[in-house]
Amino acid sequence: MADRAYLYADDRPDAWDEPEEGYYDSRWTLPLAWFFFFRPENVFLIDVCSHGSRWREVRLSAEKDAALKLFDVRKPLLTSLIGPRLSNAAVDRFVATVGERPGRYILLNPAEVLGGINCGFDDDQGHARRISQILVDLGDGSCSADAIREATGPYVKDLSPDPDKCECQIIGYTYS
């Protein structure tokens, strides 16, 4: 495993395989800004089969236009969480890039990262519940920054003083 999470767009709400191009990824974390696109009803547990084994993994999928509007509503909270670590222009470029990617849906595949995050449970069902609760707490973005920082902490980690690592923790990386 590469210990990465992937954020991408597709025309299908259940296109769970990572695309070959046109995506954001992260290393060892779920970037903070990615949570801001989704609502609790966008969290899914999917069945996975490989080499004769079956298990369930967390995925998120939201209609892109609704997700972009939700991000815009929550953006002031994100700005208060990240302070001067990343410019508003960088966040705006990130959102514009996600919005311009072809596809009607925004999808998040965190599977490779979740296996390495200890939240007091050892299955994706626990992660699905916790991520859903984070999205409930985010609501319309009027919640406490401290509460969101604490809730997302196991997934985002403490924001690094290294600007490159911090960017990955906030928005991830893209290559196209």
Coordinates of N, CA and C in Angstrom, one line a residue:
M1 N 0.8 -1.2 0.0 CA 0.0 0.0 0.0 C 0.9 1.3 0.0
A2 N 0.3 2.3 -0.6 CA 1.1 3.5 -0.7 C 0.7 4.5 0.4
D3 N -0.3 4.1 1.3 CA -0.7 5.0 2.3 C -1.2 6.4 1.8
R4 N -2.0 6.3 0.8 CA -2.5 7.6 0.2 C -4.0 7.5 0.2
A5 N -4.6 8.7 0.2 CA -6.0 8.9 0.0 C -6.2 9.6 -1.3
Y6 N -7.3 9.5 -1.9 CA -7.6 10.1 -3.2 C -8.9 10.8 -3.3
L7 N -8.8 12.0 -3.9 CA -10.0 12.9 -4.1 C -10.1 13.1 -5.6
Y8 N -11.2 12.8 -6.2 CA -11.3 12.9 -7.7 C -12.8 13.1 -8.1
A9 N -13.0 13.3 -9.3 CA -14.3 13.5 -9.9 C -14.6 12.4 -10.9
D10 N -15.9 12.1 -11.0 CA -16.3 11.1 -12.0 C -17.8 11.3 -12.3
D11 N -18.2 10.7 -13.4 CA -19.7 10.8 -13.7 C -20.5 9.8 -13.0
R12 N -19.9 8.8 -12.4 CA -20.6 7.9 -11.6 C -20.4 8.1 -10.1
P13 N -21.5 8.0 -9.3 CA -21.3 8.3 -7.8 C -20.6 7.1 -7.1
D14 N -20.4 6.0 -7.8 CA -19.8 4.8 -7.2 C -18.6 4.3 -8.0
A15 N -17.9 5.3 -8.6 CA -16.6 5.0 -9.3 C -15.5 4.9 -8.2
W16 N -15.4 3.8 -7.6 CA -14.5 3.7 -6.4 C -13.1 3.5 -6.7
D17 N -12.7 3.0 -7.9 CA -11.3 2.9 -8.2 C -10.7 4.2 -8.5
E18 N -9.5 4.4 -8.0 CA -8.8 5.7 -8.2 C -8.5 5.9 -9.7
P19 N -8.7 7.1 -10.2 CA -8.4 7.4 -11.6 C -6.9 7.4 -11.8
E20 N -6.5 7.4 -13.1 CA -5.1 7.4 -13.4 C -4.6 8.8 -13.5
E21 N -5.4 9.8 -13.7 CA -5.0 11.2 -13.8 C -6.2 12.1 -13.3
G22 N -5.8 13.3 -13.0 CA -6.8 14.3 -12.6 C -7.4 14.0 -11.2
Y23 N -6.5 13.9 -10.3 CA -6.9 13.7 -8.9 C -6.0 14.4 -7.9
Y24 N -6.5 14.5 -6.7 CA -5.6 14.9 -5.6 C -5.3 13.7 -4.8
D25 N -4.1 13.7 -4.2 CA -3.8 12.6 -3.2 C -3.1 13.2 -2.0
S26 N -3.0 12.3 -1.0 CA -2.4 12.7 0.2 C -1.5 11.6 0.7
R27 N -0.6 11.9 1.6 CA 0.2 10.8 2.2 C 0.0 10.8 3.7
W28 N -0.4 9.6 4.1 CA -0.6 9.3 5.5 C -1.7 10.1 6.3
T29 N -2.4 11.0 5.6 CA -3.4 11.7 6.3 C -4.6 11.9 5.3
L30 N -5.7 12.3 5.9 CA -6.9 12.8 5.1 C -6.8 14.3 5.2
P31 N -6.6 15.0 4.1 CA -6.5 16.5 4.2 C -7.7 17.1 4.8
L32 N -7.5 18.1 5.6 CA -8.5 18.8 6.3 C -9.6 19.3 5.4
A33 N -9.2 20.0 4.3 CA -10.2 20.6 3.4 C -11.1 19.6 2.7
W34 N -10.7 18.4 2.6 CA -11.5 17.4 1.9 C -12.8 17.1 2.7
F35 N -12.7 17.2 4.0 CA -13.9 17.0 4.8 C -15.0 18.0 4.4
F36 N -14.6 19.2 4.0 CA -15.5 20.3 3.8 C -16.4 20.2 2.6
F37 N -16.2 19.2 1.8 CA -17.1 18.9 0.6 C -18.3 18.0 1.0
F38 N -18.2 17.3 2.1 CA -19.2 16.2 2.3 C -20.1 16.4 3.5
R39 N -21.2 15.7 3.4 CA -22.2 15.6 4.4 C -22.3 14.2 4.9
P40 N -22.9 13.9 6.1 CA -22.9 12.6 6.6 C -23.5 11.5 5.7
E41 N -24.5 11.9 4.9 CA -25.1 11.0 4.0 C -24.3 10.6 2.8
N42 N -23.1 11.3 2.7 CA -22.2 11.0 1.6 C -21.2 9.9 2.0
V43 N -21.3 9.4 3.2 CA -20.3 8.3 3.7 C -20.9 7.0 3.4
F44 N -20.1 6.1 2.8 CA -20.6 4.8 2.4 C -19.6 3.7 2.8
L45 N -20.1 2.5 3.2 CA -19.3 1.4 3.4 C -19.5 0.5 2.2
I46 N -18.5 0.2 1.5 CA -18.6 -0.7 0.3 C -18.0 -2.0 0.5
D47 N -18.5 -3.1 -0.1 CA -18.0 -4.4 0.0 C -16.8 -4.5 -1.0
V48 N -15.7 -5.1 -0.5 CA -14.5 -5.3 -1.3 C -14.1 -6.8 -1.2
C49 N -13.8 -7.3 -2.4 CA -13.4 -8.7 -2.5 C -12.0 -8.8 -3.2
S50 N -11.1 -9.5 -2.6 CA -9.8 -9.6 -3.2 C -9.1 -10.9 -2.7
H51 N -8.6 -11.7 -3.6 CA -7.9 -12.9 -3.2 C -8.7 -13.8 -2.3
G52 N -10.0 -13.9 -2.5 CA -10.8 -14.8 -1.7 C -11.3 -14.2 -0.4
S53 N -10.9 -13.0 -0.1 CA -11.3 -12.3 1.2 C -12.3 -11.3 0.9
R54 N -13.2 -11.0 1.9 CA -14.2 -9.9 1.8 C -14.1 -9.0 3.0
W55 N -14.3 -7.8 2.8 CA -14.3 -6.8 3.8 C -15.0 -5.6 3.4
R56 N -15.2 -4.6 4.2 CA -15.9 -3.3 3.9 C -14.9 -2.2 4.1
E57 N -15.0 -1.2 3.2 CA -14.1 0.0 3.2 C -15.0 1.3 3.1
V58 N -14.5 2.3 3.7 CA -15.2 3.6 3.7 C -14.9 4.3 2.3
R59 N -15.9 4.9 1.8 CA -15.8 5.8 0.6 C -16.8 7.0 0.8
L60 N -16.5 8.1 0.2 CA -17.4 9.2 0.2 C -17.7 9.7 -1.2
S61 N -18.9 10.1 -1.4 CA -19.3 10.5 -2.8 C -20.4 11.5 -2.6
A62 N -20.3 12.6 -3.4 CA -21.3 13.7 -3.3 C -21.4 14.3 -4.7
E63 N -22.6 14.8 -5.0 CA -22.8 15.5 -6.2 C -22.0 16.8 -6.2
K64 N -21.2 17.0 -7.3 CA -20.2 18.0 -7.3 C -20.7 19.4 -7.0
D65 N -21.8 19.8 -7.7 CA -22.3 21.2 -7.5 C -22.7 21.4 -6.0
A66 N -23.4 20.5 -5.4 CA -23.8 20.6 -4.0 C -22.5 20.6 -3.1
A67 N -21.5 19.8 -3.4 CA -20.3 19.8 -2.6 C -19.5 21.1 -2.7
L68 N -19.5 21.7 -3.9 CA -18.8 22.9 -4.0 C -19.5 24.1 -3.3
K69 N -20.8 24.1 -3.3 CA -21.6 25.1 -2.5 C -21.4 24.9 -1.1
L70 N -21.4 23.6 -0.6 CA -21.2 23.3 0.8 C -19.8 23.8 1.2
F71 N -18.8 23.5 0.4 CA -17.4 24.0 0.7 C -17.4 25.5 0.9
D72 N -18.0 26.2 0.0 CA -18.1 27.7 0.1 C -18.7 28.1 1.4
V73 N -19.7 27.5 1.8 CA -20.4 27.9 3.1 C -19.5 27.6 4.3
R74 N -18.7 26.5 4.2 CA -17.8 26.1 5.3 C -16.4 26.8 5.2
K75 N -16.1 27.4 4.1 CA -14.8 27.9 3.9 C -14.3 28.9 5.0
P76 N -15.1 29.8 5.6 CA -14.6 30.6 6.7 C -14.1 29.8 7.9
L77 N -14.7 28.7 8.2 CA -14.2 27.8 9.2 C -12.9 27.2 8.9
L78 N -12.7 26.8 7.6 CA -11.4 26.2 7.2 C -10.4 27.3 7.3
T79 N -10.7 28.5 6.9 CA -9.7 29.6 7.0 C -9.3 29.9 8.4
S80 N -10.2 29.8 9.3 CA -9.9 30.0 10.8 C -9.0 28.9 11.3
L81 N -9.2 27.7 10.8 CA -8.5 26.5 11.2 C -7.0 26.5 10.7
I82 N -6.8 27.0 9.5 CA -5.5 26.9 8.9 C -4.7 28.2 9.1
G83 N -5.4 29.3 9.5 CA -4.7 30.6 9.7 C -3.8 30.9 8.5
P84 N -2.6 31.4 8.8 CA -1.7 31.8 7.7 C -0.9 30.7 7.0
R85 N -1.2 29.4 7.4 CA -0.3 28.3 6.9 C -0.5 28.1 5.4
L86 N -1.6 28.5 4.9 CA -1.9 28.3 3.4 C -2.8 29.5 3.0
S87 N -2.4 30.1 1.9 CA -3.1 31.3 1.5 C -4.5 31.0 1.0
N88 N -5.4 32.0 1.1 CA -6.7 31.9 0.5 C -6.7 31.6 -1.0
A89 N -5.7 32.2 -1.7 CA -5.5 31.9 -3.1 C -5.2 30.5 -3.4
A90 N -4.4 29.8 -2.5 CA -4.1 28.4 -2.7 C -5.4 27.5 -2.5
V91 N -6.2 27.9 -1.5 CA -7.4 27.2 -1.2 C -8.4 27.4 -2.4
D92 N -8.5 28.6 -2.9 CA -9.3 28.9 -4.0 C -8.9 28.1 -5.3
R93 N -7.6 28.0 -5.5 CA -7.1 27.2 -6.7 C -7.5 25.8 -6.5
F94 N -7.3 25.3 -5.3 CA -7.7 23.9 -5.0 C -9.2 23.6 -5.3
V95 N -10.1 24.5 -4.8 CA -11.5 24.3 -5.1 C -11.8 24.5 -6.6
A96 N -11.2 25.4 -7.2 CA -11.4 25.6 -8.7 C -11.0 24.4 -9.4
T97 N -9.8 23.8 -9.1 CA -9.3 22.6 -9.7 C -10.3 21.5 -9.6
V98 N -10.8 21.2 -8.3 CA -11.7 20.2 -8.1 C -13.0 20.4 -8.9
G99 N -13.4 21.7 -8.9 CA -14.7 22.0 -9.7 C -14.5 21.8 -11.2
E100 N -13.3 22.0 -11.7 CA -13.1 22.0 -13.2 C -12.9 20.5 -13.7
R101 N -12.6 19.6 -12.8 CA -12.4 18.3 -13.2 C -13.6 17.7 -13.8
P102 N -13.5 16.9 -14.9 CA -14.7 16.3 -15.5 C -15.4 15.3 -14.5
G103 N -16.7 15.4 -14.5 CA -17.4 14.5 -13.7 C -18.5 15.2 -12.9
R104 N -19.6 14.5 -12.6 CA -20.7 15.1 -11.9 C -20.6 14.9 -10.4
Y105 N -19.7 14.0 -9.9 CA -19.5 13.7 -8.5 C -18.1 13.9 -8.1
I106 N -18.0 14.2 -6.8 CA -16.7 14.2 -6.1 C -16.6 13.0 -5.2
L107 N -15.5 12.2 -5.4 CA -15.4 11.0 -4.6 C -14.1 11.1 -3.8
L108 N -14.1 10.4 -2.7 CA -13.0 10.3 -1.8 C -12.8 8.8 -1.4
N109 N -11.6 8.3 -1.7 CA -11.2 7.0 -1.3 C -10.1 7.1 -0.3
P110 N -10.4 6.9 1.0 CA -9.4 7.0 2.0 C -8.8 5.7 2.5
A111 N -9.1 4.6 1.8 CA -8.8 3.2 2.3 C -7.4 3.0 2.7
E112 N -6.4 3.4 1.9 CA -5.0 3.2 2.2 C -4.6 3.9 3.5
V113 N -5.1 5.0 3.7 CA -4.8 5.8 4.9 C -5.4 5.3 6.2
L114 N -6.7 4.9 6.1 CA -7.4 4.5 7.3 C -6.8 3.3 8.0
G115 N -6.2 2.4 7.3 CA -5.6 1.3 8.0 C -4.5 1.7 8.9
G116 N -3.9 2.8 8.7 CA -2.8 3.3 9.6 C -3.1 4.3 10.6
I117 N -4.4 4.6 10.8 CA -4.9 5.5 11.8 C -5.6 4.8 12.9
N118 N -5.1 5.1 14.1 CA -5.6 4.5 15.3 C -6.6 5.4 16.0
C119 N -7.9 5.1 15.9 CA -8.9 5.9 16.5 C -9.7 5.1 17.6
G120 N -9.1 4.0 18.1 CA -9.7 3.2 19.1 C -10.6 2.1 18.5
F121 N -10.6 1.9 17.2 CA -11.3 0.8 16.6 C -10.5 0.3 15.5
D122 N -10.7 -0.9 15.0 CA -9.9 -1.5 14.0 C -10.6 -1.9 12.7
D123 N -11.7 -1.2 12.5 CA -12.5 -1.5 11.2 C -13.0 -0.2 10.6
D124 N -13.3 -0.4 9.3 CA -13.8 0.8 8.6 C -15.2 1.2 9.1
Q125 N -16.0 0.3 9.7 CA -17.3 0.7 10.2 C -17.1 1.8 11.3
G126 N -16.1 1.6 12.1 CA -15.8 2.7 13.1 C -15.3 4.0 12.5
H127 N -14.5 3.9 11.5 CA -14.1 5.1 10.7 C -15.3 5.8 10.1
A128 N -16.2 5.0 9.5 CA -17.4 5.5 8.8 C -18.2 6.3 9.9
R129 N -18.4 5.8 11.0 CA -19.2 6.5 12.1 C -18.5 7.8 12.5
R130 N -17.1 7.7 12.7 CA -16.4 8.9 13.1 C -16.4 9.9 12.1
I131 N -16.1 9.6 10.8 CA -16.1 10.5 9.7 C -17.5 11.2 9.6
S132 N -18.6 10.3 9.7 CA -19.9 10.9 9.6 C -20.2 11.9 10.7
Q133 N -19.7 11.6 11.9 CA -19.9 12.5 13.0 C -19.1 13.8 12.8
I134 N -17.9 13.8 12.2 CA -17.2 15.0 11.9 C -18.0 15.8 10.9
L135 N -18.6 15.2 9.9 CA -19.4 15.9 8.9 C -20.7 16.5 9.6
V136 N -21.3 15.8 10.5 CA -22.4 16.4 11.3 C -21.9 17.6 12.0
D137 N -20.7 17.5 12.7 CA -20.2 18.6 13.5 C -19.9 19.8 12.6
L138 N -19.4 19.5 11.4 CA -19.1 20.7 10.5 C -20.3 21.4 10.1
G139 N -21.4 20.7 10.0 CA -22.7 21.4 9.7 C -22.6 22.5 8.7
D140 N -23.0 23.7 9.1 CA -23.0 24.8 8.2 C -21.8 25.6 8.4
G141 N -20.8 25.1 9.1 CA -19.5 25.8 9.3 C -19.5 26.7 10.5
S142 N -20.6 26.7 11.3 CA -20.7 27.6 12.4 C -20.2 27.0 13.7
C143 N -19.6 25.8 13.6 CA -19.2 25.1 14.8 C -17.8 25.7 15.3
S144 N -17.4 25.2 16.4 CA -16.1 25.7 17.0 C -14.9 25.1 16.2
A145 N -14.0 26.0 15.9 CA -12.7 25.5 15.2 C -12.0 24.5 16.1
D146 N -12.0 24.7 17.4 CA -11.3 23.8 18.3 C -12.0 22.4 18.3
A147 N -13.3 22.4 18.2 CA -14.0 21.1 18.1 C -13.6 20.3 16.8
I148 N -13.6 21.0 15.7 CA -13.2 20.4 14.5 C -11.8 20.0 14.4
R149 N -10.9 20.8 15.0 CA -9.5 20.4 15.1 C -9.3 19.2 15.8
E150 N -10.0 19.0 17.0 CA -9.9 17.8 17.8 C -10.5 16.6 17.1
A151 N -11.7 16.8 16.4 CA -12.4 15.7 15.8 C -11.6 15.2 14.6
T152 N -11.0 16.0 13.8 CA -10.2 15.6 12.6 C -8.8 15.3 13.0
G153 N -8.3 15.5 14.2 CA -6.9 15.3 14.5 C -6.3 14.0 14.2
P154 N -7.0 12.8 14.4 CA -6.4 11.5 14.1 C -6.2 11.4 12.6
Y155 N -7.0 12.1 11.8 CA -7.0 11.9 10.3 C -6.0 12.9 9.7
V156 N -6.0 14.2 10.2 CA -5.2 15.2 9.7 C -3.8 15.3 10.3
K157 N -3.7 15.0 11.6 CA -2.5 15.1 12.4 C -2.3 16.6 12.7
D158 N -1.3 16.9 13.6 CA -0.9 18.3 13.9 C -0.3 18.9 12.6
L159 N -0.8 20.1 12.2 CA -0.3 20.7 11.0 C 1.2 21.0 11.2
S160 N 2.0 20.5 10.2 CA 3.4 20.6 10.2 C 3.9 22.0 10.0
P161 N 5.0 22.4 10.6 CA 5.6 23.7 10.3 C 6.3 23.7 8.9
D162 N 6.5 22.5 8.3 CA 7.1 22.5 7.0 C 6.0 22.8 6.0
P163 N 6.1 23.9 5.2 CA 5.0 24.3 4.3 C 4.6 23.3 3.3
D164 N 5.5 22.4 2.8 CA 5.1 21.4 1.8 C 4.2 20.3 2.5
K165 N 4.6 19.9 3.7 CA 3.9 18.9 4.4 C 2.5 19.4 4.9
C166 N 2.5 20.7 5.3 CA 1.3 21.3 5.7 C 0.3 21.4 4.6
E167 N 0.8 21.8 3.4 CA -0.1 21.8 2.2 C -0.8 20.5 2.0
C168 N 0.0 19.4 2.1 CA -0.6 18.1 1.9 C -1.6 17.8 3.0
Q169 N -1.4 18.2 4.2 CA -2.4 18.0 5.3 C -3.6 18.8 5.1
I170 N -3.6 19.9 4.4 CA -4.7 20.8 4.2 C -5.5 20.5 2.9
I171 N -4.7 20.4 1.8 CA -5.4 20.2 0.5 C -4.9 19.0 -0.3
G172 N -3.8 18.4 0.1 CA -3.2 17.3 -0.7 C -2.4 17.9 -1.8
Y173 N -2.1 16.9 -2.7 CA -1.3 17.3 -3.9 C -2.1 16.9 -5.2
T174 N -1.8 17.6 -6.3 CA -2.3 17.2 -7.6 C -1.2 17.2 -8.6
Y175 N -1.4 16.5 -9.6 CA -0.3 16.3 -10.6 C -0.7 16.6 -12.0
S176 N -1.9 17.2 -12.2 CA -2.3 17.5 -13.6 C -2.7 18.9 -13.7

